[in-house]
mmCIF file of C-alpha atoms in Angstrom:
data_model
loop_
_atom_site.group_PDB
_atom_site.id
_atom_site.type_symbol
_atom_site.label_atom_id
_atom_site.label_comp_id
_atom_site.label_asym_id
_atom_site.label_seq_id
_atom_site.Cartn_x
_atom_site.Cartn_y
_atom_site.Cartn_z
ATOM 1 C CA MET Q 229 -6.295 42.920 -40.116
ATOM 2 C CA ALA Q 230 -8.619 45.565 -41.915
ATOM 3 C CA ARG Q 231 -12.217 44.674 -41.006
ATOM 4 C CA GLY Q 232 -14.366 45.320 -44.457
ATOM 5 C CA ARG Q 233 -16.516 48.161 -44.308
ATOM 6 C CA LYS Q 234 -19.897 47.801 -43.239
ATOM 7 C CA SER Q 235 -22.894 47.961 -45.918
ATOM 8 C CA VAL Q 236 -24.876 50.418 -45.307
ATOM 9 C CA THR Q 237 -28.812 49.231 -44.919
ATOM 10 C CA ILE Q 238 -32.321 50.962 -45.843
ATOM 11 C CA ARG Q 239 -32.974 51.724 -41.908
ATOM 12 C CA GLU Q 240 -30.126 53.845 -42.597
ATOM 13 C CA VAL Q 241 -30.775 55.383 -45.785
ATOM 14 C CA ALA Q 242 -34.753 55.797 -43.840
ATOM 15 C CA GLU Q 243 -32.771 57.646 -40.304
ATOM 16 C CA ASP Q 244 -30.741 59.341 -42.423
ATOM 17 C CA ALA Q 245 -33.294 60.999 -44.087
ATOM 18 C CA GLY Q 246 -36.542 61.129 -41.425
ATOM 19 C CA VAL Q 247 -39.083 59.102 -43.258
ATOM 20 C CA SER Q 248 -40.324 55.825 -43.215
ATOM 21 C CA LEU Q 249 -39.083 53.139 -44.387
ATOM 22 C CA GLN Q 250 -41.855 51.856 -46.908
ATOM 23 C CA THR Q 251 -41.145 55.650 -48.800
ATOM 24 C CA VAL Q 252 -37.451 54.958 -49.396
ATOM 25 C CA SER Q 253 -37.763 51.757 -50.891
ATOM 26 C CA ARG Q 254 -40.766 53.516 -52.560
ATOM 27 C CA VAL Q 255 -38.275 56.461 -54.114
ATOM 28 C CA ILE Q 256 -35.412 52.964 -54.566
ATOM 29 C CA ASN Q 257 -37.928 51.324 -57.108
ATOM 30 C CA ASP Q 258 -39.194 54.055 -58.349
ATOM 31 C CA GLY Q 259 -42.767 53.537 -57.124
ATOM 32 C CA PRO Q 260 -45.695 55.935 -57.425
ATOM 33 C CA ASN Q 261 -47.409 58.735 -54.626
ATOM 34 C CA VAL Q 262 -43.716 59.994 -53.446
ATOM 35 C CA ARG Q 263 -43.523 63.547 -53.109
ATOM 36 C CA PRO Q 264 -40.327 64.828 -55.948
ATOM 37 C CA GLN Q 265 -39.579 66.657 -52.147
ATOM 38 C CA MET Q 266 -39.377 64.277 -50.482
ATOM 39 C CA ARG Q 267 -37.380 61.739 -54.000
ATOM 40 C CA GLU Q 268 -34.697 63.898 -53.461
ATOM 41 C CA LYS Q 269 -34.381 64.662 -49.740
ATOM 42 C CA VAL Q 270 -34.586 60.347 -49.514
ATOM 43 C CA GLN Q 271 -32.127 60.222 -52.817
ATOM 44 C CA ALA Q 272 -30.074 62.870 -51.170
ATOM 45 C CA SER Q 273 -29.751 60.215 -48.719
ATOM 46 C CA ILE Q 274 -28.414 57.335 -50.835
ATOM 47 C CA ASP Q 275 -25.994 58.767 -51.871
ATOM 48 C CA ARG Q 276 -25.317 60.803 -49.257
ATOM 49 C CA LEU Q 277 -24.458 57.132 -47.889
ATOM 50 C CA GLY Q 278 -23.303 55.972 -50.133
ATOM 51 C CA TYR Q 279 -26.443 53.296 -50.008
ATOM 52 C CA VAL Q 280 -26.813 50.288 -52.887
ATOM 53 C CA PRO Q 281 -29.943 48.514 -53.352
ATOM 54 C CA SER Q 282 -29.381 44.622 -53.474
ATOM 55 C CA LEU Q 283 -30.806 43.465 -56.463
ATOM 56 C CA ALA Q 284 -32.341 40.903 -54.292
ATOM 57 C CA ALA Q 285 -34.533 43.763 -51.967
ATOM 58 C CA GLN Q 286 -35.441 44.933 -55.358
ATOM 59 C CA ARG Q 287 -36.440 42.155 -56.509
ATOM 60 C CA MET Q 288 -38.758 41.109 -53.763
ATOM 61 C CA SER Q 289 -40.604 44.725 -53.187
ATOM 62 C CA GLY Q 290 -42.457 44.310 -56.317
ATOM 63 C CA SER Q 291 -43.435 42.787 -59.685
ATOM 64 C CA ARG Q 292 -39.981 43.419 -61.115
ATOM 65 C CA SER Q 293 -37.101 42.065 -61.768
ATOM 66 C CA TYR Q 294 -34.040 44.521 -61.797
ATOM 67 C CA ILE Q 295 -32.771 42.583 -65.022
ATOM 68 C CA ILE Q 296 -32.507 42.937 -68.928
ATOM 69 C CA LEU Q 297 -31.741 40.059 -71.185
ATOM 70 C CA ALA Q 298 -30.280 40.682 -74.608
ATOM 71 C CA ILE Q 299 -31.389 37.052 -76.199
ATOM 72 C CA ASN Q 300 -28.290 36.180 -79.592
ATOM 73 C CA ASP Q 301 -27.485 33.877 -81.821
ATOM 74 C CA ARG Q 302 -25.207 31.226 -80.065
ATOM 75 C CA GLU Q 303 -24.032 29.675 -83.273
ATOM 76 C CA ARG Q 304 -22.611 33.095 -84.876
ATOM 77 C CA THR Q 305 -21.732 33.750 -81.585
ATOM 78 C CA ILE Q 306 -19.393 30.705 -80.597
ATOM 79 C CA ALA Q 307 -17.777 29.938 -83.575
ATOM 80 C CA ASP Q 308 -16.689 33.915 -83.276
ATOM 81 C CA TRP Q 309 -15.148 33.814 -80.192
ATOM 82 C CA ARG Q 310 -12.916 30.361 -81.169
ATOM 83 C CA GLU Q 311 -12.003 31.510 -84.375
ATOM 84 C CA ARG Q 312 -10.990 35.423 -82.551
ATOM 85 C CA GLN Q 313 -11.295 37.790 -85.480
ATOM 86 C CA GLY Q 314 -11.887 40.029 -84.038
ATOM 87 C CA ASN Q 315 -15.770 40.940 -83.946
ATOM 88 C CA ASP Q 316 -17.229 42.861 -81.361
ATOM 89 C CA TRP Q 317 -20.346 42.952 -81.663
ATOM 90 C CA VAL Q 318 -20.715 41.428 -77.837
ATOM 91 C CA ASP Q 319 -18.513 43.652 -76.453
ATOM 92 C CA GLN Q 320 -20.381 46.859 -77.609
ATOM 93 C CA MET Q 321 -23.729 44.850 -77.193
ATOM 94 C CA LEU Q 322 -22.208 45.308 -73.576
ATOM 95 C CA LEU Q 323 -20.973 47.804 -73.241
ATOM 96 C CA GLY Q 324 -23.800 50.181 -74.310
ATOM 97 C CA GLY Q 325 -25.991 47.596 -72.417
ATOM 98 C CA MET Q 326 -24.531 47.767 -69.007
ATOM 99 C CA LEU Q 327 -24.185 51.123 -68.736
ATOM 100 C CA THR Q 328 -27.622 52.219 -69.958
ATOM 101 C CA CYS Q 329 -28.655 49.454 -66.983
ATOM 102 C CA ALA Q 330 -27.220 50.470 -64.249
ATOM 103 C CA LYS Q 331 -27.707 54.167 -64.451
ATOM 104 C CA HIS Q 332 -31.505 52.714 -63.933
ATOM 105 C CA GLY Q 333 -30.266 50.753 -61.337
ATOM 106 C CA TYR Q 334 -31.369 47.571 -63.604
ATOM 107 C CA ARG Q 335 -28.803 44.582 -64.662
ATOM 108 C CA MET Q 336 -28.398 43.296 -68.376
ATOM 109 C CA MET Q 337 -27.453 39.511 -69.131
ATOM 110 C CA VAL Q 338 -26.654 37.725 -72.278
ATOM 111 C CA GLU Q 339 -28.204 34.736 -73.129
ATOM 112 C CA LEU Q 340 -27.758 33.218 -76.341
ATOM 113 C CA VAL Q 341 -29.790 31.005 -78.359
ATOM 114 C CA ASP Q 342 -29.951 29.661 -81.328
ATOM 115 C CA THR Q 343 -32.684 30.513 -83.477
ATOM 116 C CA HIS Q 344 -33.228 27.448 -86.025
ATOM 117 C CA ILE Q 345 -33.865 24.575 -83.738
ATOM 118 C CA ASP Q 346 -36.992 22.785 -82.575
ATOM 119 C CA HIS Q 347 -36.958 23.278 -78.623
ATOM 120 C CA VAL Q 348 -36.125 27.064 -79.697
ATOM 121 C CA GLU Q 349 -39.425 27.907 -77.548
ATOM 122 C CA ARG Q 350 -38.734 25.309 -75.235
ATOM 123 C CA GLU Q 351 -35.149 26.178 -74.230
ATOM 124 C CA LEU Q 352 -36.160 29.991 -74.569
ATOM 125 C CA GLY Q 353 -39.071 29.317 -72.304
ATOM 126 C CA ALA Q 354 -36.544 27.864 -69.588
ATOM 127 C CA THR Q 355 -34.632 31.012 -69.731
ATOM 128 C CA ILE Q 356 -37.731 33.949 -69.458
ATOM 129 C CA SER Q 357 -39.551 31.640 -66.212
ATOM 130 C CA ALA Q 358 -35.841 31.421 -64.315
ATOM 131 C CA LEU Q 359 -34.685 35.044 -65.259
ATOM 132 C CA GLN Q 360 -38.701 36.887 -65.100
ATOM 133 C CA PRO Q 361 -37.134 39.642 -66.517
ATOM 134 C CA ASP Q 362 -38.666 42.912 -67.251
ATOM 135 C CA GLY Q 363 -37.381 43.415 -70.100
ATOM 136 C CA VAL Q 364 -35.567 41.076 -73.553
ATOM 137 C CA ILE Q 365 -33.054 41.963 -76.245
ATOM 138 C CA LEU Q 366 -33.676 40.092 -79.966
ATOM 139 C CA THR Q 367 -30.357 40.608 -82.301
ATOM 140 C CA PRO Q 368 -30.862 39.340 -85.169
ATOM 141 C CA PRO Q 369 -31.379 36.941 -86.465
ATOM 142 C CA HIS Q 370 -34.101 37.048 -83.228
ATOM 143 C CA SER Q 371 -35.245 39.372 -83.914
ATOM 144 C CA GLU Q 372 -37.442 38.421 -86.751
ATOM 145 C CA ASN Q 373 -37.690 35.384 -85.981
ATOM 146 C CA ARG Q 374 -41.861 34.296 -84.904
ATOM 147 C CA GLN Q 375 -40.909 32.186 -82.215
ATOM 148 C CA ILE Q 376 -39.257 33.994 -79.712
ATOM 149 C CA THR Q 377 -41.969 36.981 -80.453
ATOM 150 C CA GLN Q 378 -44.640 35.590 -80.109
ATOM 151 C CA LEU Q 379 -43.065 33.610 -77.138
ATOM 152 C CA LEU Q 380 -42.036 37.244 -75.898
ATOM 153 C CA GLU Q 381 -46.005 38.162 -76.755
ATOM 154 C CA LEU Q 382 -46.817 35.576 -75.437
ATOM 155 C CA ARG Q 383 -46.110 36.047 -71.919
ATOM 156 C CA ASN Q 384 -46.804 39.616 -71.944
ATOM 157 C CA ILE Q 385 -42.513 40.398 -71.725
ATOM 158 C CA PRO Q 386 -41.684 43.668 -73.047
ATOM 159 C CA PHE Q 387 -38.940 43.287 -75.678
ATOM 160 C CA ALA Q 388 -36.120 45.167 -78.846
ATOM 161 C CA ARG Q 389 -36.164 44.216 -82.337
ATOM 162 C CA ILE Q 390 -32.181 45.310 -83.406
ATOM 163 C CA GLY Q 391 -32.701 44.912 -86.605
ATOM 164 C CA SER Q 392 -36.303 44.343 -87.424
ATOM 165 C CA LYS Q 393 -38.908 46.710 -88.512
ATOM 166 C CA GLY Q 394 -41.996 45.102 -89.404
ATOM 167 C CA GLU Q 395 -45.183 44.833 -88.001
ATOM 168 C CA GLY Q 396 -45.981 43.070 -84.470
ATOM 169 C CA ALA Q 397 -45.082 43.721 -80.954
ATOM 170 C CA GLY Q 398 -42.056 44.788 -79.454
ATOM 171 C CA ILE Q 399 -40.154 48.036 -80.873
ATOM 172 C CA PRO Q 400 -38.046 48.047 -83.761
ATOM 173 C CA LEU Q 401 -34.907 49.871 -83.933
ATOM 174 C CA THR Q 402 -32.291 50.396 -87.244
ATOM 175 C CA MET Q 403 -29.066 50.989 -87.801
ATOM 176 C CA GLY Q 404 -28.671 53.000 -90.502
ATOM 177 C CA ASP Q 405 -28.359 50.420 -93.365
ATOM 178 C CA GLU Q 406 -29.848 51.537 -95.990
ATOM 179 C CA ASN Q 407 -28.356 54.847 -95.568
ATOM 180 C CA ALA Q 408 -25.299 54.378 -94.672
ATOM 181 C CA ALA Q 409 -24.868 52.456 -97.740
ATOM 182 C CA ARG Q 410 -25.839 55.624 -99.893
ATOM 183 C CA PHE Q 411 -23.603 57.091 -98.016
ATOM 184 C CA ALA Q 412 -21.080 55.096 -99.086
ATOM 185 C CA THR Q 413 -22.132 54.599 -102.891
ATOM 186 C CA GLU Q 414 -22.119 57.813 -102.897
ATOM 187 C CA ARG Q 415 -18.275 59.151 -101.187
ATOM 188 C CA LEU Q 416 -18.025 56.610 -104.008
ATOM 189 C CA ILE Q 417 -19.254 58.701 -106.507
ATOM 190 C CA GLU Q 418 -17.780 61.705 -106.096
ATOM 191 C CA LEU Q 419 -14.816 60.395 -105.991
ATOM 192 C CA GLY Q 420 -15.324 59.269 -109.936
ATOM 193 C CA HIS Q 421 -16.207 55.604 -109.075
ATOM 194 C CA ARG Q 422 -19.031 54.461 -111.830
ATOM 195 C CA ARG Q 423 -18.691 51.035 -111.627
ATOM 196 C CA ILE Q 424 -19.416 50.149 -107.653
ATOM 197 C CA GLY Q 425 -19.618 46.858 -106.997
ATOM 198 C CA PHE Q 426 -21.883 44.791 -104.149
ATOM 199 C CA ILE Q 427 -21.059 42.210 -101.974
ATOM 200 C CA ALA Q 428 -24.379 41.099 -99.703
ATOM 201 C CA GLY Q 429 -24.951 39.517 -97.457
ATOM 202 C CA PRO Q 430 -27.099 35.982 -96.526
ATOM 203 C CA ALA Q 431 -31.245 36.904 -97.675
ATOM 204 C CA GLN Q 432 -32.402 35.192 -93.242
ATOM 205 C CA TYR Q 433 -30.976 39.126 -92.151
ATOM 206 C CA SER Q 434 -33.252 41.370 -93.600
ATOM 207 C CA LEU Q 435 -30.493 44.634 -93.001
ATOM 208 C CA SER Q 436 -29.047 43.121 -95.705
ATOM 209 C CA SER Q 437 -31.955 43.750 -98.429
ATOM 210 C CA TRP Q 438 -32.236 47.210 -96.911
ATOM 211 C CA ARG Q 439 -28.205 47.535 -97.343
ATOM 212 C CA VAL Q 440 -28.394 46.850 -101.293
ATOM 213 C CA ASP Q 441 -31.464 48.923 -101.566
ATOM 214 C CA GLY Q 442 -29.363 51.223 -100.078
ATOM 215 C CA TRP Q 443 -26.488 50.862 -103.001
ATOM 216 C CA ARG Q 444 -29.399 50.960 -106.316
ATOM 217 C CA ALA Q 445 -30.803 54.086 -104.959
ATOM 218 C CA ALA Q 446 -27.649 56.311 -105.365
ATOM 219 C CA MET Q 447 -26.178 54.110 -108.425
ATOM 220 C CA ARG Q 448 -29.982 55.032 -109.683
ATOM 221 C CA ASP Q 449 -29.851 58.545 -108.872
ATOM 222 C CA ALA Q 450 -26.474 58.843 -110.755
ATOM 223 C CA GLY Q 451 -27.532 57.205 -113.954
ATOM 224 C CA LEU Q 452 -24.908 54.406 -112.588
ATOM 225 C CA ARG Q 453 -26.331 50.937 -114.069
ATOM 226 C CA CYS Q 454 -25.615 47.803 -110.985
ATOM 227 C CA ASP Q 455 -26.346 44.441 -113.985
ATOM 228 C CA GLY Q 456 -22.823 42.277 -112.753
ATOM 229 C CA LEU Q 457 -22.298 44.091 -109.620
ATOM 230 C CA LEU Q 458 -24.149 42.194 -107.429
ATOM 231 C CA GLU Q 459 -22.850 39.061 -105.289
ATOM 232 C CA ALA Q 460 -24.117 37.175 -102.097
ATOM 233 C CA GLY Q 461 -22.219 35.815 -98.940
ATOM 234 C CA ASP Q 462 -23.179 34.550 -96.081
ATOM 235 C CA PHE Q 463 -20.809 36.827 -93.556
ATOM 236 C CA SER Q 464 -17.807 34.375 -93.808
ATOM 237 C CA TYR Q 465 -14.199 35.303 -94.589
ATOM 238 C CA SER Q 466 -14.661 32.440 -97.948
ATOM 239 C CA SER Q 467 -18.045 33.805 -99.356
ATOM 240 C CA GLY Q 468 -16.050 36.596 -99.398
ATOM 241 C CA THR Q 469 -13.518 35.571 -101.159
ATOM 242 C CA HIS Q 470 -16.044 33.931 -103.588
ATOM 243 C CA ALA Q 471 -17.982 36.809 -104.115
ATOM 244 C CA GLY Q 472 -14.646 39.067 -104.338
ATOM 245 C CA ARG Q 473 -13.577 36.956 -107.391
ATOM 246 C CA ALA Q 474 -16.967 36.712 -108.737
ATOM 247 C CA LEU Q 475 -17.408 40.370 -108.648
ATOM 248 C CA LEU Q 476 -13.794 40.895 -110.724
ATOM 249 C CA ASP Q 477 -13.905 38.567 -112.832
ATOM 250 C CA ARG Q 478 -16.895 39.462 -114.842
ATOM 251 C CA ASN Q 479 -15.886 43.139 -114.352
ATOM 252 C CA GLU Q 480 -12.277 44.244 -115.874
ATOM 253 C CA ASP Q 481 -13.787 47.731 -115.501
ATOM 254 C CA LEU Q 482 -14.242 47.271 -111.702
ATOM 255 C CA SER Q 483 -12.384 49.962 -109.420
ATOM 256 C CA ALA Q 484 -14.965 49.634 -106.152
ATOM 257 C CA ILE Q 485 -16.872 48.028 -103.946
ATOM 258 C CA ILE Q 486 -19.051 47.560 -100.884
ATOM 259 C CA GLY Q 487 -19.208 44.529 -98.360
ATOM 260 C CA SER Q 488 -21.960 43.497 -95.750
ATOM 261 C CA ASN Q 489 -19.690 43.512 -93.085
ATOM 262 C CA ASP Q 490 -15.641 43.515 -92.386
ATOM 263 C CA GLN Q 491 -15.047 39.467 -93.221
ATOM 264 C CA MET Q 492 -15.836 39.101 -96.301
ATOM 265 C CA THR Q 493 -14.718 42.474 -97.139
ATOM 266 C CA LEU Q 494 -11.708 41.585 -95.866
ATOM 267 C CA ALA Q 495 -11.998 38.760 -98.013
ATOM 268 C CA ALA Q 496 -11.937 40.744 -101.884
ATOM 269 C CA LEU Q 497 -8.883 43.190 -100.908
ATOM 270 C CA ALA Q 498 -6.736 40.050 -99.811
ATOM 271 C CA VAL Q 499 -8.568 38.688 -103.707
ATOM 272 C CA ALA Q 500 -7.469 41.811 -105.242
ATOM 273 C CA GLN Q 501 -4.197 41.997 -104.055
ATOM 274 C CA ASP Q 502 -3.254 38.010 -105.408
ATOM 275 C CA ARG Q 503 -4.399 38.888 -108.921
ATOM 276 C CA GLY Q 504 -2.035 41.838 -108.907
ATOM 277 C CA LEU Q 505 -4.442 45.142 -107.600
ATOM 278 C CA ARG Q 506 -3.296 47.578 -106.428
ATOM 279 C CA VAL Q 507 -6.300 49.042 -103.075
ATOM 280 C CA PRO Q 508 -7.306 52.112 -103.535
ATOM 281 C CA ARG Q 509 -5.296 53.000 -106.526
ATOM 282 C CA ASP Q 510 -7.107 50.461 -108.554
ATOM 283 C CA LEU Q 511 -10.001 49.011 -106.773
ATOM 284 C CA SER Q 512 -11.260 50.714 -103.793
ATOM 285 C CA LEU Q 513 -12.899 49.483 -100.918
ATOM 286 C CA ILE Q 514 -15.112 49.753 -98.265
ATOM 287 C CA SER Q 515 -16.946 47.899 -95.178
ATOM 288 C CA PHE Q 516 -20.167 47.516 -92.876
ATOM 289 C CA ASP Q 517 -18.893 46.965 -89.452
ATOM 290 C CA ASN Q 518 -15.796 48.202 -88.237
ATOM 291 C CA THR Q 519 -15.043 45.879 -86.168
ATOM 292 C CA PRO Q 520 -10.868 46.086 -85.063
ATOM 293 C CA ILE Q 521 -9.863 43.751 -87.058
ATOM 294 C CA VAL Q 522 -9.456 46.336 -90.108
ATOM 295 C CA ARG Q 523 -7.591 49.140 -88.528
ATOM 296 C CA PHE Q 524 -4.326 46.112 -89.060
ATOM 297 C CA SER Q 525 -5.300 45.195 -92.976
ATOM 298 C CA GLN Q 526 -2.333 46.737 -95.301
ATOM 299 C CA PRO Q 527 -4.197 48.943 -96.407
ATOM 300 C CA PRO Q 528 -6.558 49.140 -93.357
ATOM 301 C CA LEU Q 529 -10.390 49.244 -94.471
ATOM 302 C CA ALA Q 530 -12.540 52.594 -94.305
ATOM 303 C CA ALA Q 531 -15.911 50.889 -93.234
ATOM 304 C CA ILE Q 532 -18.717 52.155 -91.764
ATOM 305 C CA ASP Q 533 -19.321 52.604 -88.318
ATOM 306 C CA GLN Q 534 -22.055 50.135 -87.127
ATOM 307 C CA PRO Q 535 -23.636 52.179 -83.477
ATOM 308 C CA ILE Q 536 -24.144 48.896 -81.659
ATOM 309 C CA ALA Q 537 -23.687 49.940 -78.515
ATOM 310 C CA GLU Q 538 -25.352 53.701 -79.167
ATOM 311 C CA THR Q 539 -28.584 51.036 -79.974
ATOM 312 C CA VAL Q 540 -28.681 48.755 -77.694
ATOM 313 C CA SER Q 541 -29.163 51.617 -75.650
ATOM 314 C CA VAL Q 542 -31.425 52.765 -76.683
ATOM 315 C CA ALA Q 543 -33.075 49.793 -76.877
ATOM 316 C CA VAL Q 544 -32.709 49.191 -72.555
ATOM 317 C CA ASP Q 545 -33.368 52.940 -72.566
ATOM 318 C CA ARG Q 546 -37.206 52.542 -74.526
ATOM 319 C CA LEU Q 547 -37.758 49.239 -72.261
ATOM 320 C CA ILE Q 548 -37.640 51.123 -69.475
ATOM 321 C CA ALA Q 549 -39.574 54.088 -69.715
ATOM 322 C CA LEU Q 550 -42.129 52.390 -71.626
ATOM 323 C CA LYS Q 551 -42.402 49.871 -68.116
ATOM 324 C CA GLY Q 552 -44.186 47.197 -70.020
ATOM 325 C CA GLN Q 553 -46.849 49.551 -72.303
ATOM 326 C CA PRO Q 554 -47.146 48.821 -76.267
ATOM 327 C CA HIS Q 555 -44.225 50.980 -78.047
ATOM 328 C CA GLU Q 556 -46.571 53.551 -80.653
ATOM 329 C CA ASP Q 557 -43.934 55.813 -82.281
ATOM 330 C CA GLY Q 558 -42.562 53.339 -85.009
ATOM 331 C CA THR Q 559 -38.836 51.608 -85.974
ATOM 332 C CA ILE Q 560 -36.402 53.801 -83.885
ATOM 333 C CA ASP Q 561 -32.919 54.614 -86.412
ATOM 334 C CA VAL Q 562 -30.587 55.780 -85.167
ATOM 335 C CA ALA Q 563 -28.164 56.442 -87.796
ATOM 336 C CA ALA Q 564 -24.374 54.852 -88.668
ATOM 337 C CA SER Q 565 -21.788 56.539 -89.563
ATOM 338 C CA LEU Q 566 -18.466 56.561 -92.793
ATOM 339 C CA VAL Q 567 -14.846 56.390 -90.794
ATOM 340 C CA GLU Q 568 -12.735 57.068 -93.686
ATOM 341 C CA ARG Q 569 -8.982 54.889 -94.310
ATOM 342 C CA ALA Q 570 -6.699 54.618 -97.040
ATOM 343 C CA SER Q 571 -8.484 50.944 -99.225
ATOM 344 C CA LEU Q 572 -10.605 54.379 -100.290
ATOM 345 C CA GLY Q 573 -9.223 56.386 -103.095
ATOM 346 C CA PRO Q 574 -10.338 58.505 -106.066
ATOM 347 C CA ALA Q 575 -11.516 56.194 -109.595
ATOM 348 C CA PRO Q 576 -8.226 55.159 -111.122
ATOM 349 C CA ASP Q 577 -8.170 56.889 -114.941
ATOM 350 C CA PRO Q 578 -9.310 55.083 -117.953
ATOM 351 C CA ALA Q 579 -7.264 54.008 -119.512
#
């Protein structure tokens, strides 16, 4: 019967490097008063022996927990999971967060919290007390919930606010929303489109208004009117159906639609096809998010690819690097990109 491999201990690392246990501990925990040459010597022994410090030992050795906690909206996340809609927000968040945490010897944990409930402070407070994270990543709409941000501020927990660039504590990060909407609109204008509709997201998300601002700016700069071309949804497929119908009913000359998420844009695609419109010959479509499902629609949707993994990775890096010190560099904007697919084409020839 094969024996399991014995774990390497911190004492073995100390003996191999010829240093004290305290020196190894300071290197592992990135502590002060360790000369660079000594740090390199200890790290070489760690790498050679394959030593992996336990999270419990790290937490006992100092004031850090080595945990970064990400808070996501419970209601929307569970609904997406149950409906199996192909959304991959949480997957991308874990991809960026877990890999970056591992690089620093940290662990990432995810908690789902309802942002609108009366006892959000009690629910989140209990989680914070139990885990004692070194930093918290807030995703929309939590990133602009004053109950949540004030609680973290009062408890001196460093946090990052994704999808938020307002004043206040925490590290504000955005994902290129305004510039991405502007670029998508400009691309359509390059292709000859002049009547470009926009389906906005719900008002409680600041990014919804940023995207509208980008669309308006591109239309204005091109000397194009926006009247009758804006509808709002709530990120659901049904709201996209309503918005798509309203835009097409009002605008016989509509030649393109930009949707603020994949579900609403897929709904607009279905509305167009039900009316006998050919995409992209009669109507071009561009979506936001670029979740896996849009690659399999007919035709596949062009989409703004949101840099979720990269943004969460940046947030983790900043939280760890700051070590509790205030963030003073303003809003961090991680650029998005446009993925062109078959739903994007030149404007139809005028009749």
